[in-house]
PDB file of C-alpha atoms in Angstrom:
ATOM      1  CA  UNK A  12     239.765  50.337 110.802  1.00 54.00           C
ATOM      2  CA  UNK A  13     237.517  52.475 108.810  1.00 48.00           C
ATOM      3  CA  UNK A  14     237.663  49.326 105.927  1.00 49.00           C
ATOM      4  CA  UNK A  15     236.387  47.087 109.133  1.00 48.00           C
ATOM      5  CA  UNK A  16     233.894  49.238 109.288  1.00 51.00           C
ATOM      6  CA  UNK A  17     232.070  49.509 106.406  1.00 47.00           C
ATOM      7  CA  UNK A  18     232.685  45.762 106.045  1.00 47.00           C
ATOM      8  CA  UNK A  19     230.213  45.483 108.953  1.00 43.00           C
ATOM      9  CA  UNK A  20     227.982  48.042 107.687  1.00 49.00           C
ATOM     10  CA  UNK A  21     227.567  46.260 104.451  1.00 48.00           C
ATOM     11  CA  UNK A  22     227.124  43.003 106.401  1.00 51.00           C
ATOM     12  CA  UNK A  23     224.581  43.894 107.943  1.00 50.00           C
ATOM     13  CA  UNK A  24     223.007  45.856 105.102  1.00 51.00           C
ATOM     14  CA  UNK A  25     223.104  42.149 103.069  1.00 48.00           C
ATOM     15  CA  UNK A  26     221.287  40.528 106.424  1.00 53.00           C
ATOM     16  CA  UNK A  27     218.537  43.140 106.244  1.00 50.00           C
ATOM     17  CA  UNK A  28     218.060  42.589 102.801  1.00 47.00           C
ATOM     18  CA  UNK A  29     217.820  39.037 103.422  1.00 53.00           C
ATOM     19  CA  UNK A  30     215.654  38.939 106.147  1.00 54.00           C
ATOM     20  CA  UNK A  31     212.677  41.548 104.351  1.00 54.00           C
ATOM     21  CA  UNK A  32     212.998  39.370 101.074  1.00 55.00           C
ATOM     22  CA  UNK A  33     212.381  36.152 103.889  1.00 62.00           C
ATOM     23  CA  UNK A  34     209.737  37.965 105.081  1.00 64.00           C
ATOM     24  CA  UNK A  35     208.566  39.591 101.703  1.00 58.00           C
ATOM     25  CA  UNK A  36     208.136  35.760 100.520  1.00 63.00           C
ATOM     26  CA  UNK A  37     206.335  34.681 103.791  1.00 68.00           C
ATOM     27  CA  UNK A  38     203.812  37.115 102.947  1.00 65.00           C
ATOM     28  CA  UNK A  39     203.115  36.473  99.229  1.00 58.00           C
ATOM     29  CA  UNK A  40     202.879  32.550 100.391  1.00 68.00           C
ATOM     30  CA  UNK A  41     200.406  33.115 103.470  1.00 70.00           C
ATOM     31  CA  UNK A  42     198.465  35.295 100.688  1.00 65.00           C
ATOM     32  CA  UNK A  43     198.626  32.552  98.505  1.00 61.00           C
ATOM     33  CA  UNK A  44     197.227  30.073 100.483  1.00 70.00           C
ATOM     34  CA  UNK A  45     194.440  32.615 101.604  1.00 64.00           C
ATOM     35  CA  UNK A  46     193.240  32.894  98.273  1.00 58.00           C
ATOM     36  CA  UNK A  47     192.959  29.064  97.914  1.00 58.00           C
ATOM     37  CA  UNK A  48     191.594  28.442 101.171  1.00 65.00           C
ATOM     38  CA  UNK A  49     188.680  30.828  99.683  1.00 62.00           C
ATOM     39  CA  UNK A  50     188.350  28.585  96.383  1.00 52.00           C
ATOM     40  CA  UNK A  51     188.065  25.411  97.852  1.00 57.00           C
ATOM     41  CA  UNK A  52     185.389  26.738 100.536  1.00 56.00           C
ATOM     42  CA  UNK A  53     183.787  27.963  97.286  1.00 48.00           C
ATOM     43  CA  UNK A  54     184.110  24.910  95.182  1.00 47.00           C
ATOM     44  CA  UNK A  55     183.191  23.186  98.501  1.00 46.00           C
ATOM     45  CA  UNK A  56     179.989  25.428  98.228  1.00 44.00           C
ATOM     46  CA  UNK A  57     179.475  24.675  94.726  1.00 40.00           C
ATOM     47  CA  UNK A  58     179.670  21.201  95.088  1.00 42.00           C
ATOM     48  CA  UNK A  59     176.827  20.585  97.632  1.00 37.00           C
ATOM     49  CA  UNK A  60     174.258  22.712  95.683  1.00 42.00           C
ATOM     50  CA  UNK A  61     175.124  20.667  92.978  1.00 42.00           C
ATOM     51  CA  UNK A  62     174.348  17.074  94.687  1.00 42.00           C
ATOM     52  CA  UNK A  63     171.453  18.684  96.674  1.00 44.00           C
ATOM     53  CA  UNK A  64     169.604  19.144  93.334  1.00 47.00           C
ATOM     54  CA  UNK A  65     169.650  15.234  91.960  1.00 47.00           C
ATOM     55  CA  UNK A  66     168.561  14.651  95.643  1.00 46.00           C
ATOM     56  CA  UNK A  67     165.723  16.918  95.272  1.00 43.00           C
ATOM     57  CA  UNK A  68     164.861  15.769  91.957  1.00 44.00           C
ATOM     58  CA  UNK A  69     165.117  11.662  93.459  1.00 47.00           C
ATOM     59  CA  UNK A  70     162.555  13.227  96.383  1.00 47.00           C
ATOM     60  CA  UNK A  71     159.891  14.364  93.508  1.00 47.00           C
ATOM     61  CA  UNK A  72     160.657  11.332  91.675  1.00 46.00           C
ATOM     62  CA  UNK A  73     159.632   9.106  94.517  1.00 44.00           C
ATOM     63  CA  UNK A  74     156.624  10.971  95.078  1.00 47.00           C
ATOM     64  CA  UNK A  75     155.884  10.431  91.307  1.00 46.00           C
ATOM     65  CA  UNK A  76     156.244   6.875  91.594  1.00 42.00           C
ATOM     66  CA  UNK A  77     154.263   6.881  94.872  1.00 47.00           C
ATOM     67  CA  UNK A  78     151.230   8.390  92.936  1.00 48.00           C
ATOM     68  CA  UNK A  79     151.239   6.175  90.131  1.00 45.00           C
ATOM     69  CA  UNK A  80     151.154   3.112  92.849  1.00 43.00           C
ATOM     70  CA  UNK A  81     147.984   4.809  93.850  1.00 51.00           C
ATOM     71  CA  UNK A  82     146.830   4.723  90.525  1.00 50.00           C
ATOM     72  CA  UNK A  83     146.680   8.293  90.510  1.00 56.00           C
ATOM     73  CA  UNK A  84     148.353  10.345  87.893  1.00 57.00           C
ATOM     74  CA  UNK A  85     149.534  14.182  88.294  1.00 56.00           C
ATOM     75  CA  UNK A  86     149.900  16.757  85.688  1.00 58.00           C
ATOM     76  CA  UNK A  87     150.604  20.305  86.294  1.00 60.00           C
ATOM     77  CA  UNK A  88     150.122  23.639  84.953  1.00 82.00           C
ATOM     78  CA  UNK A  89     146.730  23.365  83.320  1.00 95.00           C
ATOM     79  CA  UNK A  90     144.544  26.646  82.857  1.00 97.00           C
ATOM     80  CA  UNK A  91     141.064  26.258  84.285  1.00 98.00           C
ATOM     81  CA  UNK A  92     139.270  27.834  81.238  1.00 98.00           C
ATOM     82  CA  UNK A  93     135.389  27.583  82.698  1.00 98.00           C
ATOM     83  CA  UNK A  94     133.084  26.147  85.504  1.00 98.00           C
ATOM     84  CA  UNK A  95     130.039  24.519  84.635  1.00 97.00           C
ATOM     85  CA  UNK A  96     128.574  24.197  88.128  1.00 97.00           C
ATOM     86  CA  UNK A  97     130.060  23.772  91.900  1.00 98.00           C
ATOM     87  CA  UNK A  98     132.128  20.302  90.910  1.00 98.00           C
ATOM     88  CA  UNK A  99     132.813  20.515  87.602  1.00 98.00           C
ATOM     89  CA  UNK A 100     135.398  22.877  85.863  1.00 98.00           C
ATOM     90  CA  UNK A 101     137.344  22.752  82.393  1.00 98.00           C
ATOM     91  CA  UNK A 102     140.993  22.920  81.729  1.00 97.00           C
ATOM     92  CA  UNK A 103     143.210  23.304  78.920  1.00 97.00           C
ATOM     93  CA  UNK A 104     145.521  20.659  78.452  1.00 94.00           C
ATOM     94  CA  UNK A 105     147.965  20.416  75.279  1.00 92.00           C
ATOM     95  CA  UNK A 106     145.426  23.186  73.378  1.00 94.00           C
ATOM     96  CA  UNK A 107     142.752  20.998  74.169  1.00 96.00           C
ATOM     97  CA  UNK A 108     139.199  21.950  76.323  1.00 97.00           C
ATOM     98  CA  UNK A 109     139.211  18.686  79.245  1.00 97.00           C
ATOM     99  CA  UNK A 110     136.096  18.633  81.337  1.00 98.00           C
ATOM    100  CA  UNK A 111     136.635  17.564  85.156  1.00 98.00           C
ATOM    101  CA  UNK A 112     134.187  16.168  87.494  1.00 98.00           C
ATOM    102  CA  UNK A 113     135.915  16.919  91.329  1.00 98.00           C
ATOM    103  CA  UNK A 114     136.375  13.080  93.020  1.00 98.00           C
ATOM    104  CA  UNK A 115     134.698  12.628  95.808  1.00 98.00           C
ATOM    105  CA  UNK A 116     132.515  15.522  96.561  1.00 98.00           C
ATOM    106  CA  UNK A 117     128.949  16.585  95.200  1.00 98.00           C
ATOM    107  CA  UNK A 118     127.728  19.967  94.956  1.00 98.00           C
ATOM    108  CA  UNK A 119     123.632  20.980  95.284  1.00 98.00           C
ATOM    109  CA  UNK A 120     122.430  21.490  91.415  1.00 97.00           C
ATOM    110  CA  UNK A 121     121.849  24.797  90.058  1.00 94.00           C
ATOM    111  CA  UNK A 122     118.401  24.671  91.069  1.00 95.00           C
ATOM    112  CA  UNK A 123     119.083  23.746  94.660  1.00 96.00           C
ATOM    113  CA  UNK A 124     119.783  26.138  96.993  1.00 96.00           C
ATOM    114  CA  UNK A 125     123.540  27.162  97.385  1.00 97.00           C
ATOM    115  CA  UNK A 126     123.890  25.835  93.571  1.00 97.00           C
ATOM    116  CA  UNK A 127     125.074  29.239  92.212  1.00 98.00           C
ATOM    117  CA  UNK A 128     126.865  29.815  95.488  1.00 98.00           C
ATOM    118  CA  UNK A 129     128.856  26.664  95.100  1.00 98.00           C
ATOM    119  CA  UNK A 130     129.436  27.718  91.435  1.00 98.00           C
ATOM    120  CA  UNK A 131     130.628  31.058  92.397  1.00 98.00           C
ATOM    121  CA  UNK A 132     132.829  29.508  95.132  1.00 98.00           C
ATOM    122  CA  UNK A 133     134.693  27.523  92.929  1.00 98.00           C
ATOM    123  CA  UNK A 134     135.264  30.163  90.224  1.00 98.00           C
ATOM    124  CA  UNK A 135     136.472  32.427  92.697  1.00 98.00           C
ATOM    125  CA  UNK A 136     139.191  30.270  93.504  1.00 98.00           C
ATOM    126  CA  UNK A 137     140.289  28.676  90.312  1.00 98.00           C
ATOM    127  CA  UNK A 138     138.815  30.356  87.414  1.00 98.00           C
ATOM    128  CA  UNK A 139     141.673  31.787  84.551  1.00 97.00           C
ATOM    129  CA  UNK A 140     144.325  30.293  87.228  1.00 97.00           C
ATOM    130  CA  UNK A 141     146.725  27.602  86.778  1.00 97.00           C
ATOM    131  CA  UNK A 142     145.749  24.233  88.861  1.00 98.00           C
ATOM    132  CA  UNK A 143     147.149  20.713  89.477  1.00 97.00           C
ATOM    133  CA  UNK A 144     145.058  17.898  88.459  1.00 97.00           C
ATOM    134  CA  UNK A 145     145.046  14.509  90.124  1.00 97.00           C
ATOM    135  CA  UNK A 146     143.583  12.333  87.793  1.00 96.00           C
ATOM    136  CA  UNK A 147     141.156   9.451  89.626  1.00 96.00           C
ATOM    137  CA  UNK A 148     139.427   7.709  87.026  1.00 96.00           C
ATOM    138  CA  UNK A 149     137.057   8.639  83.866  1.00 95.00           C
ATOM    139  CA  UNK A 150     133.320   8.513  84.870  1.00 94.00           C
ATOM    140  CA  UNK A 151     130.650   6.706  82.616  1.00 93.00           C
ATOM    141  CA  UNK A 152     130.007  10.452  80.727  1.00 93.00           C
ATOM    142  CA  UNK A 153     133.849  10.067  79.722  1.00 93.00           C
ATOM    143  CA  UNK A 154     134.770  12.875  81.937  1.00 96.00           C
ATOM    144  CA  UNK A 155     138.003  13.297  84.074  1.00 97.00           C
ATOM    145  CA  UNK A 156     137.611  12.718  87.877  1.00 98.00           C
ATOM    146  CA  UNK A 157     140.083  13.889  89.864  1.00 98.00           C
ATOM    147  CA  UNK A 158     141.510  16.437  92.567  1.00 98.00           C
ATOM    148  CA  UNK A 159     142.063  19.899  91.739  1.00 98.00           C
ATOM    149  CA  UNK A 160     145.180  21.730  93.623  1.00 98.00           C
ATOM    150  CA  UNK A 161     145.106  25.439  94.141  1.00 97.00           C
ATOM    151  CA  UNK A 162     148.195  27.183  93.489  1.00 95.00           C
ATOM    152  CA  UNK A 163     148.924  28.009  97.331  1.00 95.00           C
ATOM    153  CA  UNK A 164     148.879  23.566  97.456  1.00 95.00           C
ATOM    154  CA  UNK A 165     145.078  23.479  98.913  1.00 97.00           C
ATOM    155  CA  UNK A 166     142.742  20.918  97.064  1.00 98.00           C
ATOM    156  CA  UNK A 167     139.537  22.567  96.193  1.00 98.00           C
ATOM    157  CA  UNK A 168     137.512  19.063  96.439  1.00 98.00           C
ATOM    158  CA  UNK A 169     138.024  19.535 100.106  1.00 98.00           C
ATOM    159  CA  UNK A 170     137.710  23.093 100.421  1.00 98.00           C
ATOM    160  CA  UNK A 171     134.197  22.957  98.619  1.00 98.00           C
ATOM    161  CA  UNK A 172     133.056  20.463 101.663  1.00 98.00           C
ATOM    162  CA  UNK A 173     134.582  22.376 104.291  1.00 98.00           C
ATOM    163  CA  UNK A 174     133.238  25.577 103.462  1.00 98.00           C
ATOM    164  CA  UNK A 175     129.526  23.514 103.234  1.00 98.00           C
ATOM    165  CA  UNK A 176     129.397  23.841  99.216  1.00 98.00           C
ATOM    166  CA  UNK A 177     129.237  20.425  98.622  1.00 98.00           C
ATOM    167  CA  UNK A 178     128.828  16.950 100.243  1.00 98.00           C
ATOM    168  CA  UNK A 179     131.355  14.451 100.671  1.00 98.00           C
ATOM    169  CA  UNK A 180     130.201  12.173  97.796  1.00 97.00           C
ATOM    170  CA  UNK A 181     130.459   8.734 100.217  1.00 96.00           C
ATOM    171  CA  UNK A 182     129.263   6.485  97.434  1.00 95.00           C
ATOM    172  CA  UNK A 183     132.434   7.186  95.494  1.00 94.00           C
ATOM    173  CA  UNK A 184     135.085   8.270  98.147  1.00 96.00           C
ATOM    174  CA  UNK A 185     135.933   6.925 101.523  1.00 96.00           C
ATOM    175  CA  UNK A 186     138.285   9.794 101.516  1.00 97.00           C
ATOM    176  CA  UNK A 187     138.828  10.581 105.477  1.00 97.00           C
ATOM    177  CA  UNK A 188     139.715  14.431 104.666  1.00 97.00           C
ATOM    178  CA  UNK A 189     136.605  14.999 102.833  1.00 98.00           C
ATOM    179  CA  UNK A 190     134.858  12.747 105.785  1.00 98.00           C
ATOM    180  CA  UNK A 191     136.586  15.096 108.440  1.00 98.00           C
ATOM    181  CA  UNK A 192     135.536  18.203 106.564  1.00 98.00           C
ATOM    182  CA  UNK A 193     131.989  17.871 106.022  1.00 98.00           C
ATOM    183  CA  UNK A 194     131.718  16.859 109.763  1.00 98.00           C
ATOM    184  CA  UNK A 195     133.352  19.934 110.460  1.00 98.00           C
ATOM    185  CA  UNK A 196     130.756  22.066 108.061  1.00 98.00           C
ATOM    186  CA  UNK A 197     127.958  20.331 109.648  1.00 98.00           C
ATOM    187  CA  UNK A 198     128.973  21.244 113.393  1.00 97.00           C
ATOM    188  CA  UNK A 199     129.556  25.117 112.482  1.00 97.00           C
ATOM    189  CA  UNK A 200     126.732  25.582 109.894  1.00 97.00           C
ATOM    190  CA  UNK A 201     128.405  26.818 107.139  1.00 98.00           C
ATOM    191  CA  UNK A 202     127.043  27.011 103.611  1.00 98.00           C
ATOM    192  CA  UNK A 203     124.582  24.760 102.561  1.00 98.00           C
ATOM    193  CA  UNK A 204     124.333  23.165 106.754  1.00 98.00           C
ATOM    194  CA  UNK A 205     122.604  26.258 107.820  1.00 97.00           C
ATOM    195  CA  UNK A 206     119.547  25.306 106.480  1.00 96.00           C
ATOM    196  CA  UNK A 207     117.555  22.867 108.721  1.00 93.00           C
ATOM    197  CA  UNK A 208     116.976  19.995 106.284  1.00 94.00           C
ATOM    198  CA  UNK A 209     119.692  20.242 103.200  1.00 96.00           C
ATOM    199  CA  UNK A 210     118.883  18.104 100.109  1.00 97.00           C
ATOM    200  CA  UNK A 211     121.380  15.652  99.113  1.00 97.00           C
ATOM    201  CA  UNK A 212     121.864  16.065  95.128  1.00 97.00           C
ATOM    202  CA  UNK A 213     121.902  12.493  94.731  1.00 96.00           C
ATOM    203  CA  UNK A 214     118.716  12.927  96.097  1.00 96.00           C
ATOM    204  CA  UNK A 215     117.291  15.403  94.288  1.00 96.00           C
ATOM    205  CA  UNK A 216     118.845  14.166  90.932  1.00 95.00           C
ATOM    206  CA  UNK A 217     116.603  10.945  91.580  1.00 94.00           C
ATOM    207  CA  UNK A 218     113.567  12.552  92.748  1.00 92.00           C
ATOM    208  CA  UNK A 219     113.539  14.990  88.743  1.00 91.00           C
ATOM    209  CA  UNK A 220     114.334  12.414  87.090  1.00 91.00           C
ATOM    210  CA  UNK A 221     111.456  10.688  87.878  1.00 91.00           C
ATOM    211  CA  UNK A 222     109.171  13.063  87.570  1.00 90.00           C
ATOM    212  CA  UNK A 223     110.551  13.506  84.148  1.00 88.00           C
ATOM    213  CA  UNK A 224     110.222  10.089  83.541  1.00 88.00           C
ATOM    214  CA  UNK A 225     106.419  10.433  84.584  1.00 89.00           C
ATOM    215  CA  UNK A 226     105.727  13.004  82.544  1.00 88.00           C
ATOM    216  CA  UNK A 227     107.348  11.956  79.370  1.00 84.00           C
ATOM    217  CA  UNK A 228     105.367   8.927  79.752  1.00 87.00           C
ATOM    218  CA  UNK A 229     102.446  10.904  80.462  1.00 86.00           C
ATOM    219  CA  UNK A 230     103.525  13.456  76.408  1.00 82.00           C
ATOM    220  CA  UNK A 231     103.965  10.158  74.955  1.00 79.00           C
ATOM    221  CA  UNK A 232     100.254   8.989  75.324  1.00 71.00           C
ATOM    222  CA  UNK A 233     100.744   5.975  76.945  1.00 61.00           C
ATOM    223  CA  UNK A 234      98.068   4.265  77.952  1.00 51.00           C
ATOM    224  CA  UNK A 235      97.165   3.094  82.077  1.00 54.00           C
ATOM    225  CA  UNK A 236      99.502   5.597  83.670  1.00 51.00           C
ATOM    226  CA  UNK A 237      98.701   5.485  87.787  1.00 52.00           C
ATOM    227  CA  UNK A 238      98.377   8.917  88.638  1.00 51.00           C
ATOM    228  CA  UNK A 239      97.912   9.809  92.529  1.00 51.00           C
ATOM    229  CA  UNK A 240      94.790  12.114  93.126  1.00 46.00           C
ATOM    230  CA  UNK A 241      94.742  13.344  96.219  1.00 48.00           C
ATOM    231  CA  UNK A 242      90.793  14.407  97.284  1.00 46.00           C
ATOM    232  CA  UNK A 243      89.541  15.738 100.566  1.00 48.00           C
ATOM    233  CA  UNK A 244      89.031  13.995 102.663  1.00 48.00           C
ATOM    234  CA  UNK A 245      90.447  10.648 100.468  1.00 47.00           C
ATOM    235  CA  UNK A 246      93.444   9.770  99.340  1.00 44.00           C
ATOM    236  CA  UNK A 247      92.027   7.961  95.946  1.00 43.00           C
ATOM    237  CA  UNK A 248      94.777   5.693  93.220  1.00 43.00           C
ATOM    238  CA  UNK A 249      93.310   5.407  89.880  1.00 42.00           C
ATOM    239  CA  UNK A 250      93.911   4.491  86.682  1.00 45.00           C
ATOM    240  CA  UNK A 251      93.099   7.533  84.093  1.00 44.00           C
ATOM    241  CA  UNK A 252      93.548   7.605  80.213  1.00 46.00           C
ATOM    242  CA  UNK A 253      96.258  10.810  78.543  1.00 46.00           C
ATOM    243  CA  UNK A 254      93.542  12.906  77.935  1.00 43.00           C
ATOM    244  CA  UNK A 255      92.283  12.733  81.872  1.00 43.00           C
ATOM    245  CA  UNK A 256      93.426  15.333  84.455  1.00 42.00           C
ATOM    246  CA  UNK A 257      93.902  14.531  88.288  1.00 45.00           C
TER     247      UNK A 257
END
């Protein structure tokens, strides 16, 4: 009896045995397949970051290629090393000085009124900073034209005309931004539209150069210049020598 006994005791000792090595190897498996569960969520992870990239790289590609359809081309990173008046700035490109003329927009000369403003405006915003350039065309002086981006992504041709530093320059640009923005200036009077009859500086341009043109005539000693004298109460057109006066 006592041998039946311990027969059962040990019987039962072998089933518990059994059952928490069953259950021992249940546990290391569900751990197991935890732990992968984890890696392939991460490689998952990994994965998707990985083809986002060549998707984001295809998007800037196709905006490349969009650009140079436009016959526009973009360059990056340049150093705006000085600013010779309200539209046109210098960058360094490669270790090399490149002069800029802003498309599109015209800023009053230095001798106009809001000149030096417009000057100052533009230095503040892009002076020793690094700027996109847009590249238009090359004007007859051999200098770049294009649009200037601002590190925050604003263009500073437009800014310049929305502020009222410069006129949208509609002899070169039917650019409906610029259009927008300088009928925007001109309803709220800023800059240069607060005064009540702004010279264009094509205008003005024209206008010095030909009284430059008159006067060099004039130092040259040409003879049979037509000078207008105006006499009270006569307006009289005559034809002096160099030497006369009016």
């Amino acid at each position: 009896m006592k041998q039946y006994s311990y027969l059962v005791l040990l019987f039962l000792g072998i089933s518990a045995c059994q059952s928490d090595h069953r259950e021992g190897q249940e546990q290391f498996r569900e751990r197991q397949e935890a732990i992968l569960e984890r890696l392939n969520e991460t490689d998952s992870s990994t994965a998707y970051t990985e083809t986002e990239q060549p998707a984001i790289a295809e998007e800037e590609r196709a905006a490349t290629a969009e650009t140079e359809r436009n016959g526009q081309t973009a360059t990056s990173g340049d150093k705006v090393i000085g600013i010779k008046d309200g539209d046109t700035i210098e960058l360094l490109q490669n270790g090399q000085p490149v002069t800029v003329r802003l498309y599109g927009v015209d800023t009053p000369e230095k001798t106009q009124a809001y000149g030096q403003k417009a000057k100052q405006f533009t230095s503040d915003l892009v002076f020793d900073k690094h700027v996109r350039l847009i590249v238009e065309n090359k004007d007859r002086y051999g200098r770049t034209v294009g649009t200037i981006l601002l590190p925050d992504g604003r263009s500073l041709n437009e800014e310049l005309v929305k502020n009222g530093y410069a006129w949208h320059y509609k002899a070169y640009s039917n650019d409906k931004n610029l259009a927008n923005a300088e009928a925007d200036a001109r309803r709220f009077k800023r800059g240069l539209w607060q005064d009540a009859n702004p010279v264009a500086p094509w205008d003005y341009r024209k206008e010095k150069n030909q009284q430059e043109a008159l006067l060099h005539l004039y130092q040259q000693g040409r003879q049979n210049v037509l000078f207008i004298c105006v006499t009270v109460p006569a307006l009289a057109f005559i034809t002096l020598q160099p030497t006369a006066m009016c």
